[in-house]
Amino acid sequence: MTPSPVKTRTAPGVKTAALRAAWPKTLPVLAGYLFIGMAFGVLLTSAGWHPLWAVVMSVFIYAGSMQFVTVGMLAAGAGLPTAAAMTAMVNLRHLFYGLPMLRRFAAAGAKKIYLALGLTDETFSLLCGTRAPDGVDPGWYDFFITLLDQCYWVLGSALGAVAGSLLPFDTTGIDFAMTALFVVVFIDQLRERQNRLPAVIGLAGSAACLLLFGADGFLLPAMALMVLLLCFLRGRAIADRGEEHAP
Amino acid sequence: MSQNNLYTLSVVGVVAIVTWALRALPFLVFRAGRPVPRTITYLGRVLPPAIMGMLIIYCLKAITPTAYPFGLPELIAVAITAGLHLFKRNTMLSIFGGTAAYMVLVQLVFA
């Protein structure tokens, strides 16, 4: 069970050790991704698309909330510029997931490309919460966390797409799984004190923008408002403490 | 059907490319070891919770508080999800419980 450090230096042993260390950490995502992936698969096929599309989308897009939004856009016959703008807005947060990982992924070699493209909300939060144990290659550890997560997502989507039509009950409302996921992540973030003010700013600022600009146009102003308020807060915090912590 | 497939492929392609670009951009713009501007690292830390709050509102944007059912199915289901998660701290249970509650509410209670 505890291979000597010399043995873990050989290439196959390195991968096996990394996979063994990584997979127990992915269990929470296994449950969530299977279920939400199934909800996505059900939704896409019940909208009239072939089950293969669910797999294609989960392999190549691999962004949970955006895939739900894409089902809506496909069903509405949205144009390509709209699709691009919508993706940019819904997935804008991914721009910020890479920043804390710059140094971490730099040592992973060619795997860095997949690590960057597979950085979903859930994988990001897993990686933030864990590090490779001593004696385990960090690059391969992060790689297997990312790969396992995507496997769960693709598997869930495929299951939902194929078995969705066989389910003996009405699936209306299953898309709420996405909302529930965000509520859960939001509450988990509220447990850390330093996240509370940004979380409230995001929630209240977006609600205000929804009332002001309406459902079709509130995302962009909400994002602008959030960034402005957060930068303003940082300015005040620096003025108060005279310091700023690097992450 | 092939027309439909072509349209689906182009939409999926656009969504995938924009998503990849957003995920790759930080690694292309900032090099490890070189200092990332403080404002950017600060935003990287505080934006995720703020954006999660925004996404909750995004999910609820279609409710109409002025007309039946007044957004009640959504609000009740969010309350159930949040309550479950605050007291049980089990991600799977919270998502499953909240979704099941919502399906019952929209199919049977507020049908």
PDB file of N, CA and C in Angstrom, chain A residues 60-147:
ATOM      1  N   PHE A  60     -17.090  18.073 -25.476  1.00  0.00           N
ATOM      2  CA  PHE A  60     -16.442  19.249 -26.065  1.00  0.00           C
ATOM      3  C   PHE A  60     -16.773  20.568 -25.369  1.00  0.00           C
ATOM      4  N   ILE A  61     -17.990  20.735 -24.882  1.00  0.00           N
ATOM      5  CA  ILE A  61     -18.306  21.979 -24.163  1.00  0.00           C
ATOM      6  C   ILE A  61     -17.890  21.807 -22.704  1.00  0.00           C
ATOM      7  N   TYR A  62     -18.382  20.749 -22.068  1.00  0.00           N
ATOM      8  CA  TYR A  62     -18.046  20.423 -20.681  1.00  0.00           C
ATOM      9  C   TYR A  62     -18.169  21.642 -19.777  1.00  0.00           C
ATOM     10  N   ALA A  63     -19.377  22.202 -19.734  1.00  0.00           N
ATOM     11  CA  ALA A  63     -19.678  23.315 -18.833  1.00  0.00           C
ATOM     12  C   ALA A  63     -21.152  23.181 -18.470  1.00  0.00           C
ATOM     13  N   GLY A  64     -21.408  22.723 -17.255  1.00  0.00           N
ATOM     14  CA  GLY A  64     -22.762  22.316 -16.859  1.00  0.00           C
ATOM     15  C   GLY A  64     -23.832  23.341 -17.142  1.00  0.00           C
ATOM     16  N   SER A  65     -23.704  24.536 -16.532  1.00  0.00           N
ATOM     17  CA  SER A  65     -24.770  25.516 -16.683  1.00  0.00           C
ATOM     18  C   SER A  65     -24.920  25.916 -18.139  1.00  0.00           C
ATOM     19  N   MET A  66     -23.791  26.062 -18.850  1.00  0.00           N
ATOM     20  CA  MET A  66     -23.841  26.503 -20.238  1.00  0.00           C
ATOM     21  C   MET A  66     -24.523  25.456 -21.118  1.00  0.00           C
ATOM     22  N   GLN A  67     -24.377  24.170 -20.788  1.00  0.00           N
ATOM     23  CA  GLN A  67     -25.031  23.145 -21.594  1.00  0.00           C
ATOM     24  C   GLN A  67     -26.555  23.214 -21.430  1.00  0.00           C
ATOM     25  N   PHE A  68     -27.015  23.518 -20.223  1.00  0.00           N
ATOM     26  CA  PHE A  68     -28.453  23.716 -20.029  1.00  0.00           C
ATOM     27  C   PHE A  68     -28.932  24.915 -20.846  1.00  0.00           C
ATOM     28  N   VAL A  69     -28.163  26.007 -20.797  1.00  0.00           N
ATOM     29  CA  VAL A  69     -28.524  27.196 -21.562  1.00  0.00           C
ATOM     30  C   VAL A  69     -28.515  26.877 -23.059  1.00  0.00           C
ATOM     31  N   THR A  70     -27.556  26.041 -23.499  1.00  0.00           N
ATOM     32  CA  THR A  70     -27.461  25.687 -24.920  1.00  0.00           C
ATOM     33  C   THR A  70     -28.702  24.925 -25.387  1.00  0.00           C
ATOM     34  N   VAL A  71     -29.241  24.060 -24.534  1.00  0.00           N
ATOM     35  CA  VAL A  71     -30.483  23.363 -24.895  1.00  0.00           C
ATOM     36  C   VAL A  71     -31.571  24.384 -25.201  1.00  0.00           C
ATOM     37  N   GLY A  72     -31.675  25.401 -24.336  1.00  0.00           N
ATOM     38  CA  GLY A  72     -32.678  26.447 -24.543  1.00  0.00           C
ATOM     39  C   GLY A  72     -32.446  27.201 -25.842  1.00  0.00           C
ATOM     40  N   MET A  73     -31.164  27.498 -26.143  1.00  0.00           N
ATOM     41  CA  MET A  73     -30.844  28.246 -27.366  1.00  0.00           C
ATOM     42  C   MET A  73     -31.139  27.419 -28.612  1.00  0.00           C
ATOM     43  N   LEU A  74     -30.791  26.131 -28.566  1.00  0.00           N
ATOM     44  CA  LEU A  74     -31.055  25.249 -29.707  1.00  0.00           C
ATOM     45  C   LEU A  74     -32.557  25.166 -29.963  1.00  0.00           C
ATOM     46  N   ALA A  75     -33.324  24.986 -28.885  1.00  0.00           N
ATOM     47  CA  ALA A  75     -34.773  24.853 -29.029  1.00  0.00           C
ATOM     48  C   ALA A  75     -35.379  26.133 -29.574  1.00  0.00           C
ATOM     49  N   ALA A  76     -34.786  27.296 -29.231  1.00  0.00           N
ATOM     50  CA  ALA A  76     -35.318  28.582 -29.688  1.00  0.00           C
ATOM     51  C   ALA A  76     -34.760  28.954 -31.064  1.00  0.00           C
ATOM     52  N   GLY A  77     -33.806  28.157 -31.594  1.00  0.00           N
ATOM     53  CA  GLY A  77     -33.209  28.466 -32.889  1.00  0.00           C
ATOM     54  C   GLY A  77     -32.347  29.714 -32.855  1.00  0.00           C
ATOM     55  N   ALA A  78     -31.624  29.923 -31.769  1.00  0.00           N
ATOM     56  CA  ALA A  78     -30.806  31.127 -31.605  1.00  0.00           C
ATOM     57  C   ALA A  78     -29.703  31.183 -32.659  1.00  0.00           C
ATOM     58  N   GLY A  79     -29.303  32.397 -33.059  1.00  0.00           N
ATOM     59  CA  GLY A  79     -28.226  32.586 -34.025  1.00  0.00           C
ATOM     60  C   GLY A  79     -26.866  32.405 -33.388  1.00  0.00           C
ATOM     61  N   LEU A  80     -25.829  32.267 -34.238  1.00  0.00           N
ATOM     62  CA  LEU A  80     -24.483  32.015 -33.718  1.00  0.00           C
ATOM     63  C   LEU A  80     -23.905  33.190 -32.918  1.00  0.00           C
ATOM     64  N   PRO A  81     -24.107  34.455 -33.354  1.00  0.00           N
ATOM     65  CA  PRO A  81     -23.595  35.555 -32.520  1.00  0.00           C
ATOM     66  C   PRO A  81     -24.223  35.558 -31.122  1.00  0.00           C
ATOM     67  N   THR A  82     -25.522  35.275 -31.067  1.00  0.00           N
ATOM     68  CA  THR A  82     -26.186  35.198 -29.770  1.00  0.00           C
ATOM     69  C   THR A  82     -25.573  34.101 -28.923  1.00  0.00           C
ATOM     70  N   ALA A  83     -25.324  32.947 -29.565  1.00  0.00           N
ATOM     71  CA  ALA A  83     -24.733  31.815 -28.838  1.00  0.00           C
ATOM     72  C   ALA A  83     -23.367  32.198 -28.285  1.00  0.00           C
ATOM     73  N   ALA A  84     -22.554  32.905 -29.096  1.00  0.00           N
ATOM     74  CA  ALA A  84     -21.217  33.300 -28.656  1.00  0.00           C
ATOM     75  C   ALA A  84     -21.300  34.284 -27.493  1.00  0.00           C
ATOM     76  N   ALA A  85     -22.178  35.290 -27.613  1.00  0.00           N
ATOM     77  CA  ALA A  85     -22.296  36.307 -26.558  1.00  0.00           C
ATOM     78  C   ALA A  85     -22.802  35.677 -25.264  1.00  0.00           C
ATOM     79  N   MET A  86     -23.786  34.806 -25.399  1.00  0.00           N
ATOM     80  CA  MET A  86     -24.363  34.150 -24.218  1.00  0.00           C
ATOM     81  C   MET A  86     -23.304  33.302 -23.511  1.00  0.00           C
ATOM     82  N   THR A  87     -22.517  32.555 -24.298  1.00  0.00           N
ATOM     83  CA  THR A  87     -21.459  31.726 -23.705  1.00  0.00           C
ATOM     84  C   THR A  87     -20.439  32.594 -22.976  1.00  0.00           C
ATOM     85  N   ALA A  88     -20.066  33.703 -23.628  1.00  0.00           N
ATOM     86  CA  ALA A  88     -19.081  34.592 -23.017  1.00  0.00           C
ATOM     87  C   ALA A  88     -19.582  35.092 -21.668  1.00  0.00           C
ATOM     88  N   MET A  89     -20.888  35.400 -21.591  1.00  0.00           N
ATOM     89  CA  MET A  89     -21.426  35.937 -20.337  1.00  0.00           C
ATOM     90  C   MET A  89     -21.561  34.855 -19.270  1.00  0.00           C
ATOM     91  N   VAL A  90     -22.173  33.747 -19.650  1.00  0.00           N
ATOM     92  CA  VAL A  90     -22.414  32.701 -18.639  1.00  0.00           C
ATOM     93  C   VAL A  90     -21.094  32.112 -18.141  1.00  0.00           C
ATOM     94  N   ASN A  91     -20.106  32.000 -19.038  1.00  0.00           N
ATOM     95  CA  ASN A  91     -18.842  31.350 -18.661  1.00  0.00           C
ATOM     96  C   ASN A  91     -17.717  32.328 -18.339  1.00  0.00           C
ATOM     97  N   LEU A  92     -18.056  33.615 -18.250  1.00  0.00           N
ATOM     98  CA  LEU A  92     -17.019  34.612 -17.986  1.00  0.00           C
ATOM     99  C   LEU A  92     -16.234  34.300 -16.715  1.00  0.00           C
ATOM    100  N   ARG A  93     -16.916  33.693 -15.742  1.00  0.00           N
ATOM    101  CA  ARG A  93     -16.254  33.394 -14.474  1.00  0.00           C
ATOM    102  C   ARG A  93     -15.058  32.470 -14.645  1.00  0.00           C
ATOM    103  N   HIS A  94     -15.050  31.678 -15.759  1.00  0.00           N
ATOM    104  CA  HIS A  94     -13.934  30.750 -15.976  1.00  0.00           C
ATOM    105  C   HIS A  94     -12.613  31.475 -16.195  1.00  0.00           C
ATOM    106  N   LEU A  95     -12.702  32.741 -16.666  1.00  0.00           N
ATOM    107  CA  LEU A  95     -11.494  33.555 -16.806  1.00  0.00           C
ATOM    108  C   LEU A  95     -10.729  33.605 -15.497  1.00  0.00           C
ATOM    109  N   PHE A  96     -11.460  33.599 -14.378  1.00  0.00           N
ATOM    110  CA  PHE A  96     -10.831  33.812 -13.085  1.00  0.00           C
ATOM    111  C   PHE A  96     -10.417  32.516 -12.408  1.00  0.00           C
ATOM    112  N   TYR A  97     -10.893  31.390 -12.942  1.00  0.00           N
ATOM    113  CA  TYR A  97     -10.515  30.110 -12.332  1.00  0.00           C
ATOM    114  C   TYR A  97      -9.061  29.763 -12.632  1.00  0.00           C
ATOM    115  N   GLY A  98      -8.565  30.216 -13.790  1.00  0.00           N
ATOM    116  CA  GLY A  98      -7.201  29.878 -14.166  1.00  0.00           C
ATOM    117  C   GLY A  98      -6.154  30.577 -13.307  1.00  0.00           C
ATOM    118  N   LEU A  99      -6.501  31.781 -12.812  1.00  0.00           N
ATOM    119  CA  LEU A  99      -5.486  32.602 -12.124  1.00  0.00           C
ATOM    120  C   LEU A  99      -4.824  31.910 -10.936  1.00  0.00           C
ATOM    121  N   PRO A 100      -5.620  31.332  -9.999  1.00  0.00           N
ATOM    122  CA  PRO A 100      -4.944  30.686  -8.872  1.00  0.00           C
ATOM    123  C   PRO A 100      -4.171  29.438  -9.293  1.00  0.00           C
ATOM    124  N   MET A 101      -4.389  28.949 -10.538  1.00  0.00           N
ATOM    125  CA  MET A 101      -3.782  27.698 -10.996  1.00  0.00           C
ATOM    126  C   MET A 101      -2.555  27.920 -11.887  1.00  0.00           C
ATOM    127  N   LEU A 102      -2.220  29.186 -12.158  1.00  0.00           N
ATOM    128  CA  LEU A 102      -1.133  29.474 -13.101  1.00  0.00           C
ATOM    129  C   LEU A 102       0.142  28.729 -12.731  1.00  0.00           C
ATOM    130  N   ARG A 103       0.583  28.903 -11.484  1.00  0.00           N
ATOM    131  CA  ARG A 103       1.842  28.306 -11.060  1.00  0.00           C
ATOM    132  C   ARG A 103       1.684  26.795 -10.928  1.00  0.00           C
ATOM    133  N   ARG A 104       0.518  26.369 -10.416  1.00  0.00           N
ATOM    134  CA  ARG A 104       0.279  24.953 -10.161  1.00  0.00           C
ATOM    135  C   ARG A 104       0.314  24.126 -11.445  1.00  0.00           C
ATOM    136  N   PHE A 105      -0.343  24.633 -12.506  1.00  0.00           N
ATOM    137  CA  PHE A 105      -0.414  23.872 -13.759  1.00  0.00           C
ATOM    138  C   PHE A 105       0.870  23.988 -14.579  1.00  0.00           C
ATOM    139  N   ALA A 106       1.674  25.015 -14.304  1.00  0.00           N
ATOM    140  CA  ALA A 106       2.869  25.257 -15.113  1.00  0.00           C
ATOM    141  C   ALA A 106       3.811  24.057 -15.077  1.00  0.00           C
ATOM    142  N   ALA A 107       3.804  23.331 -13.940  1.00  0.00           N
ATOM    143  CA  ALA A 107       4.724  22.208 -13.779  1.00  0.00           C
ATOM    144  C   ALA A 107       4.191  20.919 -14.392  1.00  0.00           C
ATOM    145  N   ALA A 108       2.973  20.963 -14.965  1.00  0.00           N
ATOM    146  CA  ALA A 108       2.330  19.730 -15.419  1.00  0.00           C
ATOM    147  C   ALA A 108       2.682  19.362 -16.856  1.00  0.00           C
ATOM    148  N   GLY A 109       3.486  20.166 -17.537  1.00  0.00           N
ATOM    149  CA  GLY A 109       3.875  19.865 -18.908  1.00  0.00           C
ATOM    150  C   GLY A 109       2.701  19.946 -19.865  1.00  0.00           C
ATOM    151  N   ALA A 110       2.639  18.973 -20.801  1.00  0.00           N
ATOM    152  CA  ALA A 110       1.599  19.003 -21.833  1.00  0.00           C
ATOM    153  C   ALA A 110       0.199  18.810 -21.233  1.00  0.00           C
ATOM    154  N   LYS A 111       0.120  18.186 -20.071  1.00  0.00           N
ATOM    155  CA  LYS A 111      -1.183  17.969 -19.422  1.00  0.00           C
ATOM    156  C   LYS A 111      -1.861  19.287 -19.077  1.00  0.00           C
ATOM    157  N   LYS A 112      -1.051  20.359 -19.036  1.00  0.00           N
ATOM    158  CA  LYS A 112      -1.553  21.684 -18.691  1.00  0.00           C
ATOM    159  C   LYS A 112      -2.720  22.092 -19.603  1.00  0.00           C
ATOM    160  N   ILE A 113      -2.636  21.712 -20.898  1.00  0.00           N
ATOM    161  CA  ILE A 113      -3.678  22.104 -21.849  1.00  0.00           C
ATOM    162  C   ILE A 113      -5.024  21.514 -21.437  1.00  0.00           C
ATOM    163  N   TYR A 114      -5.033  20.207 -21.111  1.00  0.00           N
ATOM    164  CA  TYR A 114      -6.288  19.582 -20.688  1.00  0.00           C
ATOM    165  C   TYR A 114      -6.732  20.122 -19.332  1.00  0.00           C
ATOM    166  N   LEU A 115      -5.785  20.344 -18.409  1.00  0.00           N
ATOM    167  CA  LEU A 115      -6.128  20.877 -17.089  1.00  0.00           C
ATOM    168  C   LEU A 115      -6.822  22.227 -17.230  1.00  0.00           C
ATOM    169  N   ALA A 116      -6.330  23.069 -18.157  1.00  0.00           N
ATOM    170  CA  ALA A 116      -6.917  24.394 -18.344  1.00  0.00           C
ATOM    171  C   ALA A 116      -8.306  24.283 -18.974  1.00  0.00           C
ATOM    172  N   LEU A 117      -8.449  23.449 -20.013  1.00  0.00           N
ATOM    173  CA  LEU A 117      -9.732  23.360 -20.724  1.00  0.00           C
ATOM    174  C   LEU A 117     -10.782  22.603 -19.915  1.00  0.00           C
ATOM    175  N   GLY A 118     -10.361  21.804 -18.951  1.00  0.00           N
ATOM    176  CA  GLY A 118     -11.319  21.024 -18.161  1.00  0.00           C
ATOM    177  C   GLY A 118     -11.641  21.644 -16.820  1.00  0.00           C
ATOM    178  N   LEU A 119     -11.302  22.924 -16.656  1.00  0.00           N
ATOM    179  CA  LEU A 119     -11.440  23.561 -15.351  1.00  0.00           C
ATOM    180  C   LEU A 119     -12.867  24.071 -15.139  1.00  0.00           C
ATOM    181  N   THR A 120     -13.760  23.170 -14.738  1.00  0.00           N
ATOM    182  CA  THR A 120     -15.151  23.537 -14.471  1.00  0.00           C
ATOM    183  C   THR A 120     -15.273  24.079 -13.047  1.00  0.00           C
ATOM    184  N   ASP A 121     -16.476  24.549 -12.694  1.00  0.00           N
ATOM    185  CA  ASP A 121     -16.723  25.045 -11.332  1.00  0.00           C
ATOM    186  C   ASP A 121     -16.333  23.993 -10.296  1.00  0.00           C
ATOM    187  N   GLU A 122     -16.790  22.752 -10.528  1.00  0.00           N
ATOM    188  CA  GLU A 122     -16.603  21.697  -9.535  1.00  0.00           C
ATOM    189  C   GLU A 122     -15.149  21.246  -9.463  1.00  0.00           C
ATOM    190  N   THR A 123     -14.503  21.092 -10.636  1.00  0.00           N
ATOM    191  CA  THR A 123     -13.097  20.695 -10.635  1.00  0.00           C
ATOM    192  C   THR A 123     -12.246  21.787  -9.990  1.00  0.00           C
ATOM    193  N   PHE A 124     -12.573  23.037 -10.298  1.00  0.00           N
ATOM    194  CA  PHE A 124     -11.864  24.155  -9.670  1.00  0.00           C
ATOM    195  C   PHE A 124     -11.979  24.089  -8.151  1.00  0.00           C
ATOM    196  N   SER A 125     -13.203  23.846  -7.656  1.00  0.00           N
ATOM    197  CA  SER A 125     -13.367  23.847  -6.199  1.00  0.00           C
ATOM    198  C   SER A 125     -12.677  22.634  -5.570  1.00  0.00           C
ATOM    199  N   LEU A 126     -12.679  21.481  -6.282  1.00  0.00           N
ATOM    200  CA  LEU A 126     -11.942  20.312  -5.776  1.00  0.00           C
ATOM    201  C   LEU A 126     -10.449  20.611  -5.704  1.00  0.00           C
ATOM    202  N   LEU A 127      -9.912  21.190  -6.783  1.00  0.00           N
ATOM    203  CA  LEU A 127      -8.473  21.465  -6.828  1.00  0.00           C
ATOM    204  C   LEU A 127      -8.074  22.497  -5.768  1.00  0.00           C
ATOM    205  N   CYS A 128      -8.966  23.482  -5.534  1.00  0.00           N
ATOM    206  CA  CYS A 128      -8.675  24.470  -4.502  1.00  0.00           C
ATOM    207  C   CYS A 128      -8.606  23.806  -3.136  1.00  0.00           C
ATOM    208  N   GLY A 129      -9.441  22.786  -2.946  1.00  0.00           N
ATOM    209  CA  GLY A 129      -9.557  22.167  -1.624  1.00  0.00           C
ATOM    210  C   GLY A 129      -8.545  21.064  -1.365  1.00  0.00           C
ATOM    211  N   THR A 130      -7.850  20.564  -2.419  1.00  0.00           N
ATOM    212  CA  THR A 130      -6.934  19.449  -2.199  1.00  0.00           C
ATOM    213  C   THR A 130      -5.598  19.694  -2.881  1.00  0.00           C
ATOM    214  N   ARG A 131      -4.601  19.021  -2.366  1.00  0.00           N
ATOM    215  CA  ARG A 131      -3.293  19.014  -3.024  1.00  0.00           C
ATOM    216  C   ARG A 131      -2.828  17.572  -3.081  1.00  0.00           C
ATOM    217  N   ALA A 132      -1.952  17.278  -4.029  1.00  0.00           N
ATOM    218  CA  ALA A 132      -1.404  15.930  -4.115  1.00  0.00           C
ATOM    219  C   ALA A 132      -0.679  15.591  -2.822  1.00  0.00           C
ATOM    220  N   PRO A 133      -0.961  14.398  -2.246  1.00  0.00           N
ATOM    221  CA  PRO A 133      -0.241  14.007  -1.031  1.00  0.00           C
ATOM    222  C   PRO A 133       1.256  13.832  -1.328  1.00  0.00           C
ATOM    223  N   ASP A 134       2.051  13.785  -0.264  1.00  0.00           N
ATOM    224  CA  ASP A 134       3.502  13.606  -0.431  1.00  0.00           C
ATOM    225  C   ASP A 134       3.795  12.340  -1.217  1.00  0.00           C
ATOM    226  N   GLY A 135       4.739  12.412  -2.146  1.00  0.00           N
ATOM    227  CA  GLY A 135       5.124  11.248  -2.922  1.00  0.00           C
ATOM    228  C   GLY A 135       4.259  11.024  -4.148  1.00  0.00           C
ATOM    229  N   VAL A 136       3.202  11.834  -4.329  1.00  0.00           N
ATOM    230  CA  VAL A 136       2.349  11.700  -5.511  1.00  0.00           C
ATOM    231  C   VAL A 136       2.632  12.865  -6.442  1.00  0.00           C
ATOM    232  N   ASP A 137       2.783  12.560  -7.736  1.00  0.00           N
ATOM    233  CA  ASP A 137       3.085  13.591  -8.728  1.00  0.00           C
ATOM    234  C   ASP A 137       1.914  14.580  -8.836  1.00  0.00           C
ATOM    235  N   PRO A 138       2.149  15.876  -8.546  1.00  0.00           N
ATOM    236  CA  PRO A 138       1.044  16.837  -8.529  1.00  0.00           C
ATOM    237  C   PRO A 138       0.354  16.982  -9.883  1.00  0.00           C
ATOM    238  N   GLY A 139       1.147  16.946 -10.969  1.00  0.00           N
ATOM    239  CA  GLY A 139       0.565  17.107 -12.300  1.00  0.00           C
ATOM    240  C   GLY A 139      -0.405  15.986 -12.630  1.00  0.00           C
ATOM    241  N   TRP A 140       0.013  14.743 -12.374  1.00  0.00           N
ATOM    242  CA  TRP A 140      -0.853  13.608 -12.666  1.00  0.00           C
ATOM    243  C   TRP A 140      -2.044  13.554 -11.708  1.00  0.00           C
ATOM    244  N   TYR A 141      -1.844  13.969 -10.470  1.00  0.00           N
ATOM    245  CA  TYR A 141      -2.939  14.022  -9.494  1.00  0.00           C
ATOM    246  C   TYR A 141      -4.028  14.982  -9.992  1.00  0.00           C
ATOM    247  N   ASP A 142      -3.641  16.210 -10.373  1.00  0.00           N
ATOM    248  CA  ASP A 142      -4.603  17.179 -10.895  1.00  0.00           C
ATOM    249  C   ASP A 142      -5.247  16.669 -12.183  1.00  0.00           C
ATOM    250  N   PHE A 143      -4.429  15.996 -13.016  1.00  0.00           N
ATOM    251  CA  PHE A 143      -4.941  15.463 -14.283  1.00  0.00           C
ATOM    252  C   PHE A 143      -6.047  14.433 -14.036  1.00  0.00           C
ATOM    253  N   PHE A 144      -5.819  13.519 -13.086  1.00  0.00           N
ATOM    254  CA  PHE A 144      -6.821  12.477 -12.861  1.00  0.00           C
ATOM    255  C   PHE A 144      -8.077  13.027 -12.182  1.00  0.00           C
ATOM    256  N   ILE A 145      -7.923  14.041 -11.332  1.00  0.00           N
ATOM    257  CA  ILE A 145      -9.109  14.687 -10.754  1.00  0.00           C
ATOM    258  C   ILE A 145      -9.959  15.261 -11.889  1.00  0.00           C
ATOM    259  N   THR A 146      -9.306  15.976 -12.806  1.00  0.00           N
ATOM    260  CA  THR A 146     -10.022  16.597 -13.925  1.00  0.00           C
ATOM    261  C   THR A 146     -10.645  15.537 -14.834  1.00  0.00           C
ATOM    262  N   LEU A 147      -9.865  14.503 -15.163  1.00  0.00           N
ATOM    263  CA  LEU A 147     -10.351  13.467 -16.085  1.00  0.00           C
ATOM    264  C   LEU A 147     -11.514  12.681 -15.476  1.00  0.00           C
TER     265      LEU A 147
END
